[in-house]
XYZ file of C-alpha atoms in Angstrom:
703
model
C 21.546 24.707 -13.075
C 20.078 21.224 -12.333
C 17.130 19.930 -14.135
C 15.282 20.332 -11.043
C 16.183 23.956 -10.518
C 15.396 24.522 -14.286
C 12.086 23.094 -13.889
C 11.341 25.177 -10.714
C 12.484 28.349 -12.515
C 10.294 27.568 -15.606
C 7.194 26.829 -13.420
C 7.594 29.917 -11.491
C 7.942 32.228 -14.508
C 4.832 30.469 -16.291
C 2.706 30.409 -13.054
C 3.751 33.572 -11.181
C 6.032 36.112 -12.831
C 3.382 37.539 -15.019
C 0.973 38.408 -12.205
C 2.259 41.895 -11.812
C -0.442 42.966 -9.461
C 0.205 40.209 -6.895
C 2.650 40.421 -4.309
C 4.627 37.151 -3.924
C 6.058 35.533 -0.863
C 8.034 32.356 -0.937
C 7.517 29.803 1.858
C 10.913 27.954 1.860
C 14.467 28.785 2.648
C 16.237 25.877 1.055
C 18.891 25.710 -1.769
C 16.280 25.662 -4.451
C 14.700 28.994 -3.198
C 18.376 30.579 -3.208
C 18.774 29.334 -6.826
C 15.361 30.542 -7.957
C 16.213 34.008 -6.361
C 19.256 34.270 -8.301
C 17.352 33.877 -11.585
C 14.310 35.949 -11.222
C 13.960 39.746 -10.792
C 14.516 40.541 -7.062
C 11.540 42.938 -6.815
C 8.996 40.154 -7.565
C 9.403 38.329 -4.394
C 8.561 40.526 -1.229
C 10.118 38.140 1.186
C 10.245 34.537 2.585
C 8.511 32.548 5.195
C 9.892 29.903 7.501
C 8.595 29.669 10.907
C 12.005 28.532 12.372
C 13.839 31.559 10.757
C 11.368 34.368 11.052
C 13.325 37.650 11.268
C 16.495 36.580 9.579
C 17.649 37.770 6.199
C 18.467 35.058 3.818
C 19.500 35.333 -0.237
C 18.830 39.151 -0.012
C 15.248 38.710 1.405
C 13.637 38.842 4.907
C 12.007 36.060 6.530
C 8.626 37.597 7.335
C 6.320 37.189 10.376
C 2.757 36.173 9.903
C 1.821 39.781 10.625
C 4.196 41.232 8.102
C 2.786 38.731 5.360
C -0.785 39.805 6.433
C 0.110 43.564 5.837
C 1.256 43.047 2.398
C -1.126 44.097 -0.404
C -2.741 41.509 -2.608
C -0.407 38.821 -1.249
C -0.019 35.197 -2.160
C 2.167 32.463 -0.864
C 4.101 30.162 -3.004
C 5.222 26.960 -1.192
C 8.597 25.811 -2.499
C 8.937 22.328 -1.019
C 8.841 18.753 -1.885
C 5.641 17.035 -2.387
C 6.394 14.805 0.427
C 6.079 17.622 2.931
C 3.838 20.125 1.278
C 0.736 19.240 3.002
C 2.380 19.296 6.299
C 3.465 22.949 5.576
C 0.210 23.990 4.249
C -1.602 22.731 7.578
C 0.823 24.905 9.602
C -0.449 28.054 7.926
C -3.944 26.899 7.073
C -5.529 28.780 10.046
C -3.543 32.034 9.195
C -4.304 32.180 5.503
C -7.721 31.206 5.938
C -8.366 34.063 8.377
C -6.783 36.541 6.092
C -8.031 35.186 2.814
C -4.380 34.601 1.473
C -4.227 32.065 -1.565
C -1.461 29.449 -1.433
C -0.019 27.641 -4.326
C 2.446 25.113 -5.026
C 5.179 25.625 -7.559
C 3.013 24.203 -10.423
C 0.363 26.836 -9.865
C -2.055 24.574 -8.007
C -4.007 26.424 -5.280
C -3.841 24.302 -2.007
C -6.701 23.698 0.150
C -7.949 20.852 2.552
C -10.456 18.961 0.549
C -13.786 18.686 1.915
C -15.522 15.328 1.386
C -19.090 14.674 0.952
C -20.636 13.054 4.163
C -24.066 12.053 2.977
C -25.326 9.095 5.113
C -25.966 5.796 3.180
C -28.218 3.098 4.506
C -25.381 0.270 4.231
C -23.214 2.489 6.563
C -25.590 3.282 9.445
C -26.912 -0.085 10.233
C -26.492 -1.042 13.763
C -25.353 -4.667 14.958
C -27.789 -4.287 17.958
C -30.704 -4.211 15.609
C -29.666 -7.551 14.278
C -28.804 -9.112 17.437
C -32.196 -8.317 18.931
C -33.822 -9.954 15.928
C -31.662 -12.760 16.394
C -32.672 -13.044 20.130
C -36.426 -12.920 19.193
C -36.271 -15.750 16.517
C -36.442 -19.360 16.955
C -34.801 -20.180 13.598
C -31.997 -18.155 11.809
C -30.999 -18.667 8.338
C -28.015 -17.151 6.561
C -27.069 -16.552 3.034
C -23.430 -17.808 2.265
C -21.653 -15.559 -0.413
C -21.458 -11.911 0.282
C -22.984 -12.584 3.727
C -20.923 -15.234 5.553
C -18.136 -14.995 2.891
C -16.851 -12.245 0.723
C -15.011 -12.781 -2.706
C -11.400 -11.566 -3.374
C -12.553 -11.110 -7.057
C -14.769 -8.398 -8.258
C -17.350 -10.619 -10.017
C -18.120 -14.255 -9.325
C -16.987 -15.261 -12.877
C -13.565 -13.607 -12.330
C -12.685 -17.107 -10.797
C -12.833 -18.367 -14.487
C -10.184 -15.816 -15.394
C -8.044 -17.087 -12.524
C -8.438 -20.556 -14.011
C -7.120 -19.297 -17.301
C -3.684 -18.915 -15.774
C -3.842 -22.343 -14.097
C -4.862 -24.035 -17.414
C -2.640 -21.958 -19.739
C -1.236 -24.950 -21.317
C -4.693 -25.801 -22.881
C -5.419 -25.216 -26.528
C -8.453 -23.108 -25.607
C -9.255 -20.291 -23.128
C -10.901 -21.807 -20.182
C -13.045 -18.699 -19.183
C -14.556 -18.530 -22.691
C -15.435 -22.156 -22.805
C -16.833 -22.015 -19.302
C -19.041 -19.243 -20.104
C -20.161 -20.741 -23.291
C -21.074 -23.946 -21.514
C -23.202 -22.078 -19.213
C -24.974 -20.127 -21.915
C -25.865 -23.110 -23.860
C -28.031 -24.500 -20.878
C -31.726 -23.938 -21.142
C -32.888 -20.565 -19.981
C -35.435 -21.818 -17.616
C -33.373 -24.582 -16.023
C -31.977 -24.621 -12.393
C -28.870 -26.138 -13.484
C -25.884 -27.538 -11.460
C -22.003 -27.820 -11.966
C -22.211 -31.195 -13.599
C -24.735 -29.851 -16.184
C -22.351 -26.949 -16.966
C -19.399 -29.318 -17.238
C -21.337 -31.784 -19.491
C -21.448 -29.089 -22.103
C -17.962 -28.002 -21.312
C -16.650 -31.474 -22.207
C -18.864 -31.714 -25.354
C -17.261 -28.404 -26.555
C -13.674 -28.935 -25.663
C -13.197 -32.729 -26.378
C -11.726 -33.350 -22.857
C -11.913 -36.862 -21.447
C -14.141 -37.546 -18.466
C -11.103 -37.804 -16.002
C -9.786 -34.396 -17.339
C -13.330 -32.861 -16.825
C -13.384 -33.917 -13.245
C -9.895 -32.670 -12.691
C -10.645 -29.303 -13.991
C -14.159 -29.322 -11.986
C -12.141 -29.950 -9.036
C -9.631 -27.077 -9.726
C -12.723 -24.612 -10.221
C -13.951 -25.529 -6.692
C -10.394 -25.163 -5.215
C -10.042 -21.703 -6.830
C -13.519 -20.805 -5.587
C -12.660 -21.873 -2.081
C -9.335 -19.943 -2.024
C -10.701 -16.721 -3.586
C -13.218 -16.395 -0.842
C -12.754 -14.875 2.560
C -14.631 -15.058 5.898
C -16.585 -12.221 7.101
C -15.643 -12.541 10.815
C -18.463 -10.354 12.092
C -21.072 -12.491 10.290
C -19.496 -15.744 11.189
C -19.485 -14.690 14.873
C -23.159 -13.867 14.588
C -23.998 -17.325 13.272
C -21.900 -18.872 16.181
C -23.662 -16.553 18.601
C -27.012 -17.805 17.111
C -25.912 -21.514 17.749
C -24.927 -20.774 21.329
C -28.166 -19.243 22.051
C -29.961 -22.479 20.996
C -31.323 -21.277 17.594
C -31.717 -23.765 14.770
C -29.484 -22.254 12.238
C -29.570 -23.068 8.401
C -27.701 -22.001 5.463
C -29.512 -21.197 2.229
C -27.823 -20.458 -1.083
C -28.361 -19.807 -4.637
C -25.481 -21.713 -6.193
C -24.689 -24.175 -9.061
C -22.444 -26.066 -6.755
C -23.916 -28.928 -4.899
C -24.228 -29.170 -1.140
C -21.277 -31.248 -0.609
C -18.931 -28.843 -2.630
C -20.384 -25.981 -0.756
C -19.706 -27.578 2.582
C -16.140 -28.133 1.605
C -15.823 -24.485 1.035
C -17.619 -23.729 4.480
C -15.400 -26.137 6.197
C -12.188 -24.618 4.520
C -13.255 -21.267 6.021
C -14.267 -22.907 9.503
C -17.905 -22.086 9.152
C -19.580 -24.831 11.079
C -22.295 -25.423 13.834
C -25.231 -24.981 11.456
C -28.059 -27.647 11.080
C -28.274 -28.033 7.486
C -27.253 -26.290 4.195
C -29.668 -25.835 1.408
C -28.266 -25.290 -2.003
C -30.442 -24.365 -5.008
C -28.776 -26.787 -7.275
C -29.744 -29.660 -5.295
C -33.501 -28.809 -5.400
C -33.616 -27.290 -8.762
C -35.238 -24.170 -7.649
C -33.935 -20.710 -6.395
C -34.749 -18.628 -3.306
C -37.042 -16.453 -5.416
C -39.068 -19.561 -6.515
C -39.672 -22.331 -4.012
C -36.385 -22.851 -1.994
C -37.767 -21.170 1.182
C -40.901 -23.077 0.982
C -38.960 -26.353 0.802
C -36.846 -25.547 3.790
C -40.004 -24.691 5.682
C -41.662 -27.818 4.897
C -38.693 -30.172 5.416
C -37.676 -28.538 8.529
C -41.354 -28.144 9.741
C -40.918 -24.401 10.544
C -44.435 -23.314 9.918
C -45.324 -22.424 13.401
C -41.779 -20.981 14.461
C -40.469 -17.507 14.184
C -37.860 -17.331 11.445
C -35.326 -14.712 10.709
C -33.350 -14.780 7.425
C -30.370 -12.805 6.832
C -28.644 -12.027 3.554
C -27.420 -9.386 1.096
C -29.536 -9.713 -2.077
C -32.606 -7.526 -1.981
C -34.705 -9.794 -4.037
C -33.444 -13.379 -2.977
C -32.845 -12.620 0.520
C -35.484 -10.000 1.484
C -38.414 -9.874 -0.805
C -38.497 -13.698 -1.419
C -38.627 -14.848 2.090
C -41.144 -12.055 3.105
C -43.647 -13.830 0.810
C -43.621 -16.542 3.310
C -43.860 -14.454 6.504
C -40.314 -14.699 7.167
C -38.592 -11.846 8.989
C -35.493 -10.469 7.390
C -32.362 -8.488 7.897
C -30.406 -7.284 4.948
C -26.658 -7.208 5.235
C -24.830 -5.436 2.539
C -21.943 -7.177 0.611
C -18.405 -5.758 0.797
C -18.418 -4.794 -2.927
C -21.857 -3.175 -2.677
C -20.543 -1.194 0.277
C -17.583 -0.184 -1.534
C -19.659 1.067 -4.481
C -21.894 3.238 -2.173
C -19.079 4.911 -0.323
C -16.302 7.371 -0.247
C -13.849 5.110 -1.966
C -16.021 3.985 -4.768
C -13.805 5.858 -7.321
C -11.299 2.835 -7.386
C -13.999 0.626 -8.843
C -13.643 2.975 -12.124
C -10.081 1.827 -12.411
C -10.910 -1.761 -12.691
C -10.228 -2.902 -16.182
C -8.622 -6.103 -15.561
C -8.580 -9.218 -13.316
C -5.650 -7.903 -11.213
C -7.415 -4.441 -10.642
C -10.630 -6.007 -9.783
C -9.001 -8.225 -7.268
C -7.231 -5.206 -5.572
C -10.583 -3.429 -5.259
C -12.303 -6.672 -4.049
C -9.725 -7.405 -1.292
C -9.640 -3.650 -0.270
C -13.499 -3.878 0.026
C -13.161 -7.180 1.983
C -10.841 -5.641 4.414
C -12.654 -2.203 4.951
C -16.154 -3.628 4.947
C -15.575 -7.127 6.415
C -17.597 -6.102 9.374
C -21.006 -4.544 7.911
C -21.386 -2.775 11.215
C -17.776 -1.612 11.476
C -16.219 1.752 12.447
C -16.965 4.042 9.629
C -19.010 7.136 9.021
C -22.307 7.411 7.123
C -20.376 7.821 3.747
C -18.233 4.729 4.574
C -15.133 6.607 5.663
C -13.091 4.291 7.745
C -12.070 4.741 11.320
C -9.082 2.628 11.968
C -7.794 1.549 15.331
C -5.438 -1.334 14.274
C -2.196 -0.934 12.828
C -2.141 -4.012 11.020
C -5.543 -3.126 9.310
C -4.016 0.056 8.203
C -1.022 -1.461 6.510
C -2.985 -4.016 4.989
C -5.550 -1.532 3.584
C -3.185 1.186 2.223
C 0.220 -0.169 2.029
C 0.121 -3.955 1.233
C -1.364 -3.612 -2.258
C 1.466 -1.438 -3.490
C 4.001 -3.789 -1.847
C 2.584 -6.769 -3.686
C 2.724 -4.807 -6.990
C 6.204 -3.886 -6.498
C 7.120 -7.434 -5.794
C 5.478 -8.454 -9.109
C 7.357 -5.828 -10.976
C 10.555 -6.691 -9.239
C 10.232 -10.323 -10.378
C 9.373 -9.427 -13.869
C 12.408 -6.962 -13.851
C 14.683 -9.724 -12.597
C 13.540 -12.272 -15.202
C 15.335 -10.417 -17.999
C 18.689 -10.980 -16.187
C 20.903 -13.956 -15.751
C 22.533 -15.253 -12.745
C 22.202 -12.313 -10.225
C 21.933 -11.510 -6.545
C 18.891 -9.692 -5.368
C 20.156 -7.213 -2.716
C 17.790 -6.073 -0.044
C 19.383 -3.173 1.967
C 18.747 -2.664 5.806
C 16.351 -1.341 6.841
C 13.659 -1.006 4.243
C 14.562 -4.250 2.564
C 13.781 -6.359 5.528
C 10.086 -7.318 4.957
C 10.590 -6.989 1.205
C 13.103 -9.929 1.381
C 10.865 -11.897 3.552
C 8.087 -11.735 1.014
C 10.393 -12.263 -2.032
C 11.892 -15.398 -0.322
C 8.268 -16.743 0.332
C 7.209 -16.160 -3.150
C 10.239 -18.047 -4.262
C 9.444 -20.980 -2.118
C 5.774 -21.522 -3.532
C 7.422 -22.543 -6.722
C 4.874 -21.136 -9.420
C 7.141 -18.431 -10.737
C 9.977 -20.483 -12.479
C 13.607 -19.971 -11.572
C 14.088 -17.254 -8.957
C 17.393 -15.513 -8.139
C 19.148 -15.719 -4.770
C 18.536 -12.946 -2.447
C 20.732 -11.105 0.198
C 20.074 -8.804 3.139
C 22.764 -6.306 3.224
C 23.428 -3.996 6.354
C 23.898 -0.599 5.023
C 22.706 3.034 5.548
C 23.364 6.366 3.967
C 25.817 7.253 6.580
C 27.618 3.852 6.463
C 27.769 3.841 2.743
C 28.882 7.580 2.310
C 31.636 7.308 4.867
C 33.081 4.019 3.593
C 32.920 5.366 -0.103
C 34.699 8.727 0.637
C 38.168 8.729 -1.046
C 39.032 12.369 -1.441
C 38.486 15.983 -0.193
C 35.576 16.396 -2.391
C 33.763 13.413 -0.891
C 34.431 14.662 2.585
C 33.093 18.229 1.645
C 29.890 16.439 0.249
C 29.232 14.659 3.509
C 29.837 17.694 5.813
C 27.695 19.738 3.291
C 24.610 17.614 3.615
C 21.983 19.705 5.570
C 20.586 18.806 8.998
C 17.566 20.066 10.883
C 19.201 20.293 14.259
C 21.537 23.302 13.746
C 24.631 21.004 14.416
C 26.910 23.223 12.586
C 30.151 22.071 10.864
C 31.730 20.614 13.992
C 28.429 19.079 14.901
C 28.206 17.342 11.705
C 31.683 16.120 11.643
C 31.175 14.640 15.170
C 27.800 12.904 14.256
C 28.725 11.650 10.842
C 32.397 10.788 11.200
C 32.638 10.207 15.076
C 35.490 12.690 15.595
C 34.989 15.086 18.459
C 36.154 18.695 17.828
C 36.259 21.786 19.999
C 36.829 24.355 17.294
C 33.900 25.421 15.101
C 34.150 26.417 11.462
C 31.746 28.763 9.587
C 31.687 26.742 6.384
C 32.899 23.478 4.561
C 35.578 25.586 3.007
C 37.074 26.659 6.375
C 37.849 22.990 7.270
C 41.662 22.735 7.226
C 43.256 20.081 4.962
C 44.868 18.288 7.850
C 41.518 17.615 9.500
C 40.082 16.404 6.081
C 43.129 13.918 6.017
C 42.051 12.759 9.524
C 38.400 12.172 8.306
C 39.750 10.373 5.093
C 41.486 7.949 7.435
C 38.439 7.151 9.301
C 36.807 6.606 6.062
C 39.495 4.425 4.708
C 39.336 2.225 7.957
C 35.566 1.950 7.863
C 35.786 0.915 4.139
C 38.260 -1.787 4.853
C 36.048 -3.135 7.519
C 32.810 -2.805 5.465
C 34.621 -4.309 2.508
C 35.494 -7.469 4.540
C 31.895 -7.720 5.676
C 30.519 -7.564 2.181
C 33.069 -10.153 0.965
C 31.992 -12.518 3.694
C 28.389 -11.925 2.658
C 29.366 -12.947 -1.020
C 28.488 -9.498 -2.377
C 31.182 -9.810 -5.052
C 30.282 -13.155 -6.442
C 27.439 -12.138 -8.866
C 25.897 -8.980 -10.410
C 23.622 -7.457 -7.988
C 20.145 -5.964 -8.288
C 19.648 -3.484 -5.643
C 16.339 -2.865 -4.199
C 15.295 0.488 -2.775
C 12.165 2.396 -1.825
C 12.187 6.194 -2.677
C 15.859 7.165 -3.505
C 18.020 9.308 -5.518
C 20.588 6.354 -5.492
C 23.003 7.518 -2.837
C 23.368 4.028 -1.313
C 23.672 2.197 -4.444
C 26.241 4.782 -5.929
C 28.329 4.535 -2.575
C 28.283 0.660 -2.701
C 29.722 0.888 -6.249
C 32.415 3.338 -5.338
C 33.325 1.065 -2.335
C 33.516 -2.248 -4.200
C 34.201 -1.342 -7.801
C 31.182 -3.553 -8.700
C 28.340 -2.064 -10.915
C 24.861 -2.564 -9.447
C 21.494 -2.369 -11.163
C 18.949 -0.553 -9.033
C 15.168 -1.288 -9.013
C 13.300 1.163 -6.789
C 9.655 1.823 -5.962
C 10.305 5.506 -7.365
C 13.576 6.972 -8.206
C 13.943 10.680 -7.228
C 15.525 12.852 -9.887
C 19.325 12.882 -9.211
C 20.896 16.090 -7.990
C 24.578 15.428 -7.667
C 27.558 14.159 -9.509
C 27.472 10.823 -7.643
C 24.053 9.736 -8.745
C 23.283 11.150 -12.144
C 24.860 8.266 -14.086
C 23.503 5.275 -12.019
C 22.078 2.235 -13.822
C 18.665 2.092 -12.175
C 15.108 2.427 -12.786
C 11.794 2.265 -10.967
C 8.317 1.040 -10.865
C 7.111 4.738 -10.973
C 8.604 7.083 -13.449
C 11.476 9.056 -12.091
C 10.208 12.122 -10.462
C 11.650 15.399 -8.911
C 10.947 16.805 -5.571
C 8.965 19.648 -6.945
C 7.136 18.115 -9.883
C 3.284 17.170 -9.543
C 3.867 13.781 -7.814
C 2.558 10.305 -7.005
C 0.790 9.472 -3.616
C 3.951 7.297 -2.996
C 6.079 10.506 -3.049
C 3.726 12.178 -0.595
C 3.456 9.394 1.808
C 6.682 7.405 1.410
C 7.646 8.149 5.085
C 4.320 6.126 6.073
C 5.342 3.332 3.642
C 9.112 3.267 4.973
C 7.974 3.040 8.396
C 5.900 -0.093 7.623
C 8.793 -1.733 5.751
C 11.541 -1.150 8.126
C 13.259 -3.783 10.278
C 13.174 -4.180 13.971
C 16.847 -2.977 14.349
C 17.919 0.431 14.677
C 19.915 2.066 11.672
C 23.243 0.607 10.865
C 26.190 2.677 11.710
C 29.359 0.749 10.590
C 31.295 -2.461 10.856
C 33.745 -2.248 13.729
C 37.376 -3.273 13.812
C 36.453 -6.455 15.316
C 34.014 -7.224 12.454
C 30.898 -6.705 14.527
C 27.941 -4.716 13.162
C 27.313 -1.470 14.924
C 24.051 0.346 15.100
C 22.564 3.706 16.071
C 20.663 3.965 19.378
C 17.187 2.533 18.939
C 14.692 5.617 19.189
C 11.701 3.496 18.947
C 9.892 2.339 22.000
C 8.721 -1.383 22.680
C 5.108 -0.344 21.894
C 6.059 1.269 18.631
C 8.087 -1.871 17.663
C 5.150 -3.984 18.466
C 2.826 -2.158 16.082
C 5.628 -2.289 13.364
C 5.502 -6.065 13.745
C 1.826 -6.065 13.604
C 2.008 -4.190 10.299
C 4.707 -6.555 8.992
C 2.364 -9.496 9.714
C -0.482 -8.040 7.922
C 1.541 -6.948 4.790
C 3.196 -10.323 4.725
C -0.210 -12.099 5.005
C -1.728 -10.002 2.175
C 1.143 -10.818 -0.186
C 0.917 -14.398 0.685
C -2.790 -14.447 0.032
C -2.460 -12.602 -3.205
C 0.439 -14.531 -4.637
C -1.303 -17.682 -3.715
C -4.326 -16.773 -5.845
C -2.470 -15.507 -8.887
C -1.612 -18.396 -11.021
C 1.188 -16.082 -12.915
C 2.719 -13.429 -10.836
C 4.262 -12.017 -13.936
C 0.774 -11.338 -15.441
C 0.275 -8.578 -12.754
C 0.930 -5.966 -15.523
C -1.978 -3.501 -14.833
C -1.241 0.313 -14.482
C -0.370 1.763 -11.125
C -3.637 3.828 -10.969
C -5.684 1.781 -8.397
C -2.725 1.198 -6.255
C -1.800 4.962 -6.238
C -5.448 5.893 -5.260
C -5.551 3.258 -2.389
C -2.359 4.767 -1.137
C -3.901 8.290 -1.248
C -6.624 7.334 1.148
C -3.981 8.010 3.812
C -5.226 11.529 3.459
C -6.797 12.724 6.745
C -9.962 13.537 4.821
C -10.398 10.080 3.718
C -9.529 7.911 6.618
C -9.548 8.413 10.375
C -6.563 6.922 12.101
C -6.294 6.300 15.819
C -3.548 8.590 17.563
C -2.058 5.448 19.009
C -1.137 4.244 15.573
C -0.033 7.677 14.105
C 2.233 7.836 17.078
C 3.997 4.711 16.073
C 4.564 5.910 12.610
C 7.762 7.746 13.814
C 10.817 7.763 11.264
C 14.319 8.852 12.378
C 16.909 9.918 9.897
C 20.237 9.880 11.877
C 22.322 11.251 8.836
C 20.218 14.488 8.611
C 19.123 14.655 12.360
C 15.562 14.607 11.218
C 12.479 12.955 12.885
C 9.425 12.835 10.861
C 5.997 12.376 12.720
C 3.388 14.236 10.756
C 3.521 12.155 7.668
C 1.898 14.836 5.275
C -1.611 14.008 6.233
């Protein structure tokens, strides 16, 4: 019995076997159900469920209809399926079990249900853009706050910029963030200080020269600039105000002076305003006299003035004292904290986690009047936005952990297999070129697939039996599997693998031998044999890595997103590890296990699955099943994930320092749940994954 089967048996005994008054039905007719039924008392399971096999008898049990299950006394259903598809199965029977009050469990004893999410409306999520545009139309003068209104921050707190500076200035004998805070704290409490006042104390405390102080000050401004992002909707409203002939001003409480602030605004293409007023230039804040100064200098006493900002006190109460009309626009982090996704903020215990949350908020609530419900639940109609929100953070985290993993090895090749490795290699190569992570190892994109690798690796009858014995979801039969997997047409059907004659297996081995020769030549041309290889994969047992090792005789080290627990003689002794802890198909799993089909479809290349290397040395592929429209959305998702990773890798001074736990990344990926995000059908329709080896098409994605 495999480790997986032992786990299933133990969980079934613990959670269900002692419920003598309950009638148990198992939903699932796979090999694990068969092995479980061989171990437990036959009378404890009344029957099986599988909508495609209703009425059949399998493993000594009848596959029951819905009506037969409903007629059983005190019945419960145990779904024996991988975490990756368990929600899909539950949704199939949800109406039926709800109607009859039948409880449904997974193998771990967890009762399944579709989670209801609170839908209480919050003010920040029900504001209408029309309300603001109407106010702008009626005003003569319009002023905007800057940070958290026109710009959002990619850090959780403004002072987190100092933590980014720690990495940039890591060679200093002091910790920059500590000294920077200390300098600000030493300023007189009642002073309206500026950046030069702060750095005067900073220089006195650290002993830095005047020239070095100015260099560090410029680095801080540059980091502030890069760690901000445009709120496109608000910037477009500023531009609209200018086009309407309004006098537009920017008013900000900030210790940077106006020239520094204008550099930041120009960097983010915010222009067209008449003048910028910054508190540090006037030694007073918005809550003191800054609005009065603007009114006097610009002679606005008799004009209708609207101020737009996020801070309740500085941008709403303060201007109202001067008879200025106001409109409150909530900042991205404030909206995150009030909405359905607020839980991720509780997981922010480091700079890395705070940045992940802040960037998520910046994408989700970049438009304060965007498409979301009253509790902040997102309505996503753009494939790139979906990928950037949910998948990109985890991809960036994997790249950081991959780089850290590679660092401990010598001269190696990083092998990115088709098709899942296409985008990963592109990101890896770009990070290598920005030159801030020290020496980086050569990367290779290797054409492979489970079908191509397994066929080329087959060297004896047991290998042939393994390939034929792999399941399929199309009812191909033995001859159908041989035809599709080996390319050999047959006209005689066999009832089992054992019935396939030895002479036919020898023909199949000859096919494998020829494919191995062609494939080995291709790998040699690619320089595959020159160095030790680090094999990248998404969610895998290790089938392809093992097959490549058997083809080439070269040991590879695998580093995956998540390694599935091995369940065959081929993969149990592989040298590989993964970012996530190794997991079995039936264990309480991570969200990456539930939604890896979604992730896989985002990462995949624009080519169809690789079939083999032909006799002429050309690469041959399966027929492309995706439409041009689907491929266009895949490209859009690629661009979004790539852009996110470039943005984040450009901000982190030391990518190797991204060592926070996976909790926040896991939770964000979990937002793919249909209760937590609404996704346009046009996007979900493009998330189609085809597995040619198993004849499987996945479109539901476990939502």
